mmCIF file of N, CA and C in Angstrom:
data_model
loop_
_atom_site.group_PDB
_atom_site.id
_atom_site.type_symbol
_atom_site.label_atom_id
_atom_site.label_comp_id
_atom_site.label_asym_id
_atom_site.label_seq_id
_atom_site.Cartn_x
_atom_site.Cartn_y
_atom_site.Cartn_z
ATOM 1 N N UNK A 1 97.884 105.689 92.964
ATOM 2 C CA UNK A 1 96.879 105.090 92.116
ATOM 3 C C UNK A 1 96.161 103.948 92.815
ATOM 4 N N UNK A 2 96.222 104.063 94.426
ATOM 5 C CA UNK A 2 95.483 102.923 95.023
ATOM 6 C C UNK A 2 94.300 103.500 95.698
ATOM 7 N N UNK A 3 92.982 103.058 95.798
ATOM 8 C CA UNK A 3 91.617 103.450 95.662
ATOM 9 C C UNK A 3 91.104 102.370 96.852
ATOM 10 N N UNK A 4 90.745 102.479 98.039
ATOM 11 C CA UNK A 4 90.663 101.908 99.235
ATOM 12 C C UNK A 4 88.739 102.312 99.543
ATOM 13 N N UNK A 5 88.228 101.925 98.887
ATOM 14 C CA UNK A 5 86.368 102.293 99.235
ATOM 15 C C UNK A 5 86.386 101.512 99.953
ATOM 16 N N UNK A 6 86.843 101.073 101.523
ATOM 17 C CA UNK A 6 86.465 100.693 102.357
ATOM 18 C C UNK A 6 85.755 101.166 103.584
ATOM 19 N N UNK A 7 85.230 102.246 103.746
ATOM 20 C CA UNK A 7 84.436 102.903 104.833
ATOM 21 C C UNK A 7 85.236 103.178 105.825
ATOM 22 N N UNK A 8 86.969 103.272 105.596
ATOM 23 C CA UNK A 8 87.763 104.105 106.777
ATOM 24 C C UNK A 8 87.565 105.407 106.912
ATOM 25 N N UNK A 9 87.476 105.945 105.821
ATOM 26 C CA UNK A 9 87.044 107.367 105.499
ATOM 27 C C UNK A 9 88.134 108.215 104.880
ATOM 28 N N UNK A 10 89.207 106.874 104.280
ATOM 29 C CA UNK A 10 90.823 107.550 103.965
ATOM 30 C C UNK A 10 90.599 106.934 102.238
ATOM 31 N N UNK A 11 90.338 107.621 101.197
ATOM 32 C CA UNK A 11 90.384 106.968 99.417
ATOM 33 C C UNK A 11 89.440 106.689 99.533
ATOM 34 N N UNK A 12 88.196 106.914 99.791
ATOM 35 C CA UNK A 12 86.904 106.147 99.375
ATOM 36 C C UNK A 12 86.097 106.479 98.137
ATOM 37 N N UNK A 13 87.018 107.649 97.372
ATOM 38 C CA UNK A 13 86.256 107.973 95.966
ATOM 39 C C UNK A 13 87.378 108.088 94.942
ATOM 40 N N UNK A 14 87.018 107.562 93.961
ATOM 41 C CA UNK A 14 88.018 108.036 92.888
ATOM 42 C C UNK A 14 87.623 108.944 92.116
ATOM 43 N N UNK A 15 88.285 110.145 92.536
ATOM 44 C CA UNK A 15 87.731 111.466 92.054
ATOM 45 C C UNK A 15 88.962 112.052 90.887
ATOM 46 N N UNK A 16 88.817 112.612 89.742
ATOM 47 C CA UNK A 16 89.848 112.847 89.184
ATOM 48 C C UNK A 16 89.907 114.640 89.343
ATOM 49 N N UNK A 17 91.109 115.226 89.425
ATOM 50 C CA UNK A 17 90.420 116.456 89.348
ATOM 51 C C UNK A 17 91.016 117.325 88.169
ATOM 52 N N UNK A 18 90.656 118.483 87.771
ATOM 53 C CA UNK A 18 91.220 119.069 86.759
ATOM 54 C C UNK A 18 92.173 120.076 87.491
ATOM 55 N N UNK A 19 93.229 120.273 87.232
ATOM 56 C CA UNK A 19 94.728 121.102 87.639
ATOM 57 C C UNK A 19 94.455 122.417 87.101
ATOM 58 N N UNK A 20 93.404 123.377 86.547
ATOM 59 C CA UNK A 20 94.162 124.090 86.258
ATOM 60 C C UNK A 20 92.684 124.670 85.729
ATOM 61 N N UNK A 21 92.254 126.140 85.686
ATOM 62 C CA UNK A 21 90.745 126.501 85.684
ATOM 63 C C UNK A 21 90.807 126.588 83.535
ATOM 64 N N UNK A 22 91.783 126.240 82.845
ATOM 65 C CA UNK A 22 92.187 126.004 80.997
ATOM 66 C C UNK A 22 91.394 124.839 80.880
ATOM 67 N N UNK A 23 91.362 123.818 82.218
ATOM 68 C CA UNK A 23 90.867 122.078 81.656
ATOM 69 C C UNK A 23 89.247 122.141 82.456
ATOM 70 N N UNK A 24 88.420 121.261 81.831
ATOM 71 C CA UNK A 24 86.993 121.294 81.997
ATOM 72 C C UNK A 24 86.751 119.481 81.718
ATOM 73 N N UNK A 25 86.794 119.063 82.665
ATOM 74 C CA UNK A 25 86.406 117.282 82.922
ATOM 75 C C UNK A 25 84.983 117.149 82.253
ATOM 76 N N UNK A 26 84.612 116.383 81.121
ATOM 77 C CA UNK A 26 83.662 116.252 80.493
ATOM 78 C C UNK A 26 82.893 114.827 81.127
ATOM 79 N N UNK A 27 84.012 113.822 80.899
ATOM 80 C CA UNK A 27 83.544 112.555 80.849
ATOM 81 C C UNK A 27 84.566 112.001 81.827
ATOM 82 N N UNK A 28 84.159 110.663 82.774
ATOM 83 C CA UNK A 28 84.904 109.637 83.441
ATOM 84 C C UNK A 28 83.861 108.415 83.062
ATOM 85 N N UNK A 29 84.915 107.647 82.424
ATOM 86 C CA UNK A 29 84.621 105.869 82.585
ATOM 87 C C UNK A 29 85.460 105.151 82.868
ATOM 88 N N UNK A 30 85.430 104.249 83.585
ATOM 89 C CA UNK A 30 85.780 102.975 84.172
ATOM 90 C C UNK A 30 85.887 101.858 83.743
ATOM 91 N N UNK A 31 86.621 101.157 83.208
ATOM 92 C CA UNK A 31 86.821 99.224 82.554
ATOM 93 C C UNK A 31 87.255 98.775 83.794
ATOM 94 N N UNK A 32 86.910 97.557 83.509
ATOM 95 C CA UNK A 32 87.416 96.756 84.355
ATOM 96 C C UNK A 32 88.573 96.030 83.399
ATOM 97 N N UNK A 33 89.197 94.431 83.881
ATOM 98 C CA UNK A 33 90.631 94.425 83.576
ATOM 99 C C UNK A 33 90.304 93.990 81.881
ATOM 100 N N UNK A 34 89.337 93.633 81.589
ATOM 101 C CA UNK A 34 88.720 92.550 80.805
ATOM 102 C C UNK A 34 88.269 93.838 79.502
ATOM 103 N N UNK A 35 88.117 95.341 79.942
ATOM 104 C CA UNK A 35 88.284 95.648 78.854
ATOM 105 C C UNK A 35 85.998 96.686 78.604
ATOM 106 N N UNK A 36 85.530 96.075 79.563
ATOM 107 C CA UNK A 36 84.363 96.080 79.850
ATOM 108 C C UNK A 36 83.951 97.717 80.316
ATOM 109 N N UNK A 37 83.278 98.103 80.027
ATOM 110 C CA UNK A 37 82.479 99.463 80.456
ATOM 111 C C UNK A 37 81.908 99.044 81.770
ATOM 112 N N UNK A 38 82.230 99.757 83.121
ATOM 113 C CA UNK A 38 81.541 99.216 84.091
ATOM 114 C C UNK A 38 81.074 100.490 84.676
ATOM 115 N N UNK A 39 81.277 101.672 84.545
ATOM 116 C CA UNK A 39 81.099 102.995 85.057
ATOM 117 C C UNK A 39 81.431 104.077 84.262
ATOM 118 N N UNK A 40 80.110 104.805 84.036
ATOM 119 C CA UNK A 40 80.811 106.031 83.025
ATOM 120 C C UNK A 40 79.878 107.253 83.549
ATOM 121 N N UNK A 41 80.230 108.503 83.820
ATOM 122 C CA UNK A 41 79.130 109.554 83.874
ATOM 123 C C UNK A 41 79.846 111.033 83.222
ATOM 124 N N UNK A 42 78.744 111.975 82.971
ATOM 125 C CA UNK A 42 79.193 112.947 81.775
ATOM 126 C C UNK A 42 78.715 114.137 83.102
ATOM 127 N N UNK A 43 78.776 113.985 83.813
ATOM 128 C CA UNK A 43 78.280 115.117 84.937
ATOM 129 C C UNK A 43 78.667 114.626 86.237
ATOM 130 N N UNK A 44 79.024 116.290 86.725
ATOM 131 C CA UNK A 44 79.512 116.393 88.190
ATOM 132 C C UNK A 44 79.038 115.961 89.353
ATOM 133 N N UNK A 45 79.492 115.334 90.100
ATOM 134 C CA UNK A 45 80.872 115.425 90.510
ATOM 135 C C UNK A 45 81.616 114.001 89.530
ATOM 136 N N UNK A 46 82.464 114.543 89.193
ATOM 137 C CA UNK A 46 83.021 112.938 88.551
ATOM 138 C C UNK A 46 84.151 112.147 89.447
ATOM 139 N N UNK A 47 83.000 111.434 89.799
ATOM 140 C CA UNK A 47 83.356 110.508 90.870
ATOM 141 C C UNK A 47 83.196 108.926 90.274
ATOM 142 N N UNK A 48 84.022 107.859 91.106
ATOM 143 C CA UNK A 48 83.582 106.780 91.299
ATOM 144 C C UNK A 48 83.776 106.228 92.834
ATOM 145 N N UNK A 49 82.708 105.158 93.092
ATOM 146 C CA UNK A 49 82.918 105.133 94.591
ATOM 147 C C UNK A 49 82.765 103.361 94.423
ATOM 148 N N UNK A 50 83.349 102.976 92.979
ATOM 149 C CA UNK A 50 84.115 101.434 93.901
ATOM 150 C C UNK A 50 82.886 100.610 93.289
ATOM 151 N N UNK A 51 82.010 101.036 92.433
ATOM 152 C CA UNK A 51 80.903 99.991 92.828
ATOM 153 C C UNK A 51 79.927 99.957 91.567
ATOM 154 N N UNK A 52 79.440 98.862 90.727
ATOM 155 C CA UNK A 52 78.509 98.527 89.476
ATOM 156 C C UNK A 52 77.300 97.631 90.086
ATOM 157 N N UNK A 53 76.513 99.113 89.584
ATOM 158 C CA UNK A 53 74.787 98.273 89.296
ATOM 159 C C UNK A 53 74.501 98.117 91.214
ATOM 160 N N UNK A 54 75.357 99.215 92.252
ATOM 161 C CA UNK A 54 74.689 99.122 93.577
ATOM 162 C C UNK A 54 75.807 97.908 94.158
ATOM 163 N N UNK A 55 76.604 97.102 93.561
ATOM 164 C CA UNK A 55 77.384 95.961 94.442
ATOM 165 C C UNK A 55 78.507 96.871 94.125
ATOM 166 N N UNK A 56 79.437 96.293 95.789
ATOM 167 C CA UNK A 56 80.887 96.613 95.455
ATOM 168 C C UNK A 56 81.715 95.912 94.233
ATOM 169 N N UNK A 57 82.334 96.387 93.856
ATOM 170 C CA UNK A 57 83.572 95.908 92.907
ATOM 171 C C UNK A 57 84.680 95.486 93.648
ATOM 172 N N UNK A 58 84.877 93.520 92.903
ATOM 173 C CA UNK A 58 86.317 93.051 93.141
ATOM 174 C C UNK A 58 87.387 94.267 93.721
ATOM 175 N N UNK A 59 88.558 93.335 94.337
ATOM 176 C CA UNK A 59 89.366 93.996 94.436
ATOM 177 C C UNK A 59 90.293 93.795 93.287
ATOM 178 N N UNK A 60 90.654 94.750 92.269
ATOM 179 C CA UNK A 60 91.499 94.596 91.287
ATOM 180 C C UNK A 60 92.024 95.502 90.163
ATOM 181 N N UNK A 61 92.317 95.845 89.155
ATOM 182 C CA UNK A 61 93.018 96.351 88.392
ATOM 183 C C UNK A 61 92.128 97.047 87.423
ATOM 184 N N UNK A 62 91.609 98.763 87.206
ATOM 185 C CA UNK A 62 90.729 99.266 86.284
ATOM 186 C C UNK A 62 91.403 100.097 85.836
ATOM 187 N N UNK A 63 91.062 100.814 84.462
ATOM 188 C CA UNK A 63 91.461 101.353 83.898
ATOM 189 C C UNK A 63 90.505 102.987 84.106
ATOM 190 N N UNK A 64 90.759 103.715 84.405
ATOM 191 C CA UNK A 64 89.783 104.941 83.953
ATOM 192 C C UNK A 64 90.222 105.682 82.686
ATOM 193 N N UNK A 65 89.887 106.397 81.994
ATOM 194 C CA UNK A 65 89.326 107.245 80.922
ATOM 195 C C UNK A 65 88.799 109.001 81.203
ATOM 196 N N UNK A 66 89.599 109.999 81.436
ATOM 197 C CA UNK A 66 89.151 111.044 81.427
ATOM 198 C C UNK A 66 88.874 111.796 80.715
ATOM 199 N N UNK A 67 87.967 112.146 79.593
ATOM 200 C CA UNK A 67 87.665 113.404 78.401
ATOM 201 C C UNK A 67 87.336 114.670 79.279
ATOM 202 N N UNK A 68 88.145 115.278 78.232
ATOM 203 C CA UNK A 68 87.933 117.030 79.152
ATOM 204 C C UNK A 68 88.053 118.239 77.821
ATOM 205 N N UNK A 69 87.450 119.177 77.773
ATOM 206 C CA UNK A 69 88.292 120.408 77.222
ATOM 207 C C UNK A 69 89.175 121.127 77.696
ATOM 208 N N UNK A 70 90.210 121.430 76.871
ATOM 209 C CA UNK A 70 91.298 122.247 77.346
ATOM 210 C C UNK A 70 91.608 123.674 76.117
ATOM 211 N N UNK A 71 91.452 124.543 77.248
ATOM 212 C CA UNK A 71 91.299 125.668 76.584
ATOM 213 C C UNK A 71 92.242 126.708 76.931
ATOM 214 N N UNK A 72 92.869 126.717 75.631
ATOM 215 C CA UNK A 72 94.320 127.674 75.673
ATOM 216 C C UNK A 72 94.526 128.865 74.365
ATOM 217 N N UNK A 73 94.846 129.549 74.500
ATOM 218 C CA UNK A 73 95.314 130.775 73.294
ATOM 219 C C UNK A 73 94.233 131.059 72.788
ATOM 220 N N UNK A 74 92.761 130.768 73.392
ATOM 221 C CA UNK A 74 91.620 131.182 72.834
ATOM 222 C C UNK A 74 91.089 129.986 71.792
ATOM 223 N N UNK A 75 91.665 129.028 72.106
ATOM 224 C CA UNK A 75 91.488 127.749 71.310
ATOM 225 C C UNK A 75 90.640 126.653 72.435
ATOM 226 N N UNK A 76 89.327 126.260 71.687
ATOM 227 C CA UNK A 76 88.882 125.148 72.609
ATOM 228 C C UNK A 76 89.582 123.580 72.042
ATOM 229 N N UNK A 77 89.942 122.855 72.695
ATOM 230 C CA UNK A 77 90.657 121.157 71.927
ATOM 231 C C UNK A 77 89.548 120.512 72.544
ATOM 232 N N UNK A 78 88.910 119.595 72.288
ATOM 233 C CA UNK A 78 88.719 118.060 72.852
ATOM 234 C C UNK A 78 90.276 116.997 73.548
ATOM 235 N N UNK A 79 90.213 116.807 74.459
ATOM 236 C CA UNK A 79 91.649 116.097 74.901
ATOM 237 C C UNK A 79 90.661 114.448 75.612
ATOM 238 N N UNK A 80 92.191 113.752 75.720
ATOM 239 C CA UNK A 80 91.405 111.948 76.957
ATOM 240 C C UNK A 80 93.227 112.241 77.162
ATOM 241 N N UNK A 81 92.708 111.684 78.555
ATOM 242 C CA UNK A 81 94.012 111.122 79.271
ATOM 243 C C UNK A 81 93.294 109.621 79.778
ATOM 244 N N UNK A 82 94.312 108.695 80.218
ATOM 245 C CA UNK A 82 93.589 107.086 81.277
ATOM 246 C C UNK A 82 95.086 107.329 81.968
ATOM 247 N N UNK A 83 94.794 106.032 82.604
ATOM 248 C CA UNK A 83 95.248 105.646 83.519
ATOM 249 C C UNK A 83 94.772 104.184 84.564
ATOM 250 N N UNK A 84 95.847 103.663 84.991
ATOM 251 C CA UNK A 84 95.367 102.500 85.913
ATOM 252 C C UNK A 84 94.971 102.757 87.572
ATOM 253 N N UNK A 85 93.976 101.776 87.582
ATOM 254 C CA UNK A 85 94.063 102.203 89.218
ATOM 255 C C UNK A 85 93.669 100.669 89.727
ATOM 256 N N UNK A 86 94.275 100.624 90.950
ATOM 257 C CA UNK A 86 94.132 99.292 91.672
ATOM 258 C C UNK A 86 93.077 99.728 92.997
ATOM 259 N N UNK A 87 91.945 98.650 92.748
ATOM 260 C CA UNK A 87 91.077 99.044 93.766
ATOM 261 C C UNK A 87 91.395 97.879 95.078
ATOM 262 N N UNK A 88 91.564 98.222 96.119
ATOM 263 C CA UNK A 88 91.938 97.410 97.403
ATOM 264 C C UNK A 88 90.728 97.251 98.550
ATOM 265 N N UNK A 89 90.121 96.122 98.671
ATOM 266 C CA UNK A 89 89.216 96.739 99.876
ATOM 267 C C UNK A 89 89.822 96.431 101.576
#
């Protein structure tokens, strides 16, 4: 869960991916520690690369937000998973 956008060319995106061709990634957003919307997009690639409004982002503690459909037994659900991630530069 550590996210390194430093231009080594090793973590420079926080990409989430879907496991399994049942799940369909709708939405990724980003808070920062404070609780704040700092990154959100509803289309591919769902990426983040570290950075609000064109500046890099602190090094520190975000939360992401994944909405996806998951589609099983012929049933579509709406699903969210999160999670923390520590950004390091």
């Amino acid at each position: 869960d550590i996210f390194t956008p430093n231009a080594d060319g090793q973590n420079e995106l926080f990409e989430p991916l879907a496991g399994c061709p049942e799940v369909t990634i709708t939405q990724l957003s980003i808070y920062n520690r404070w609780g704040e919307l700092i990154f959100q997009t509803n289309s591919t690639p769902f990426r983040w690369e570290g950075k609000l409004n064109g500046e890099n982002c602190p090094p520190n503690s975000y939360v992401w937000v994944v909405d996806y459909n998951l589609y099983q037994k012929g049933i579509l659900s709406k699903e969210r998973t999160q999670g923390s991630l520590l950004l390091v530069r």
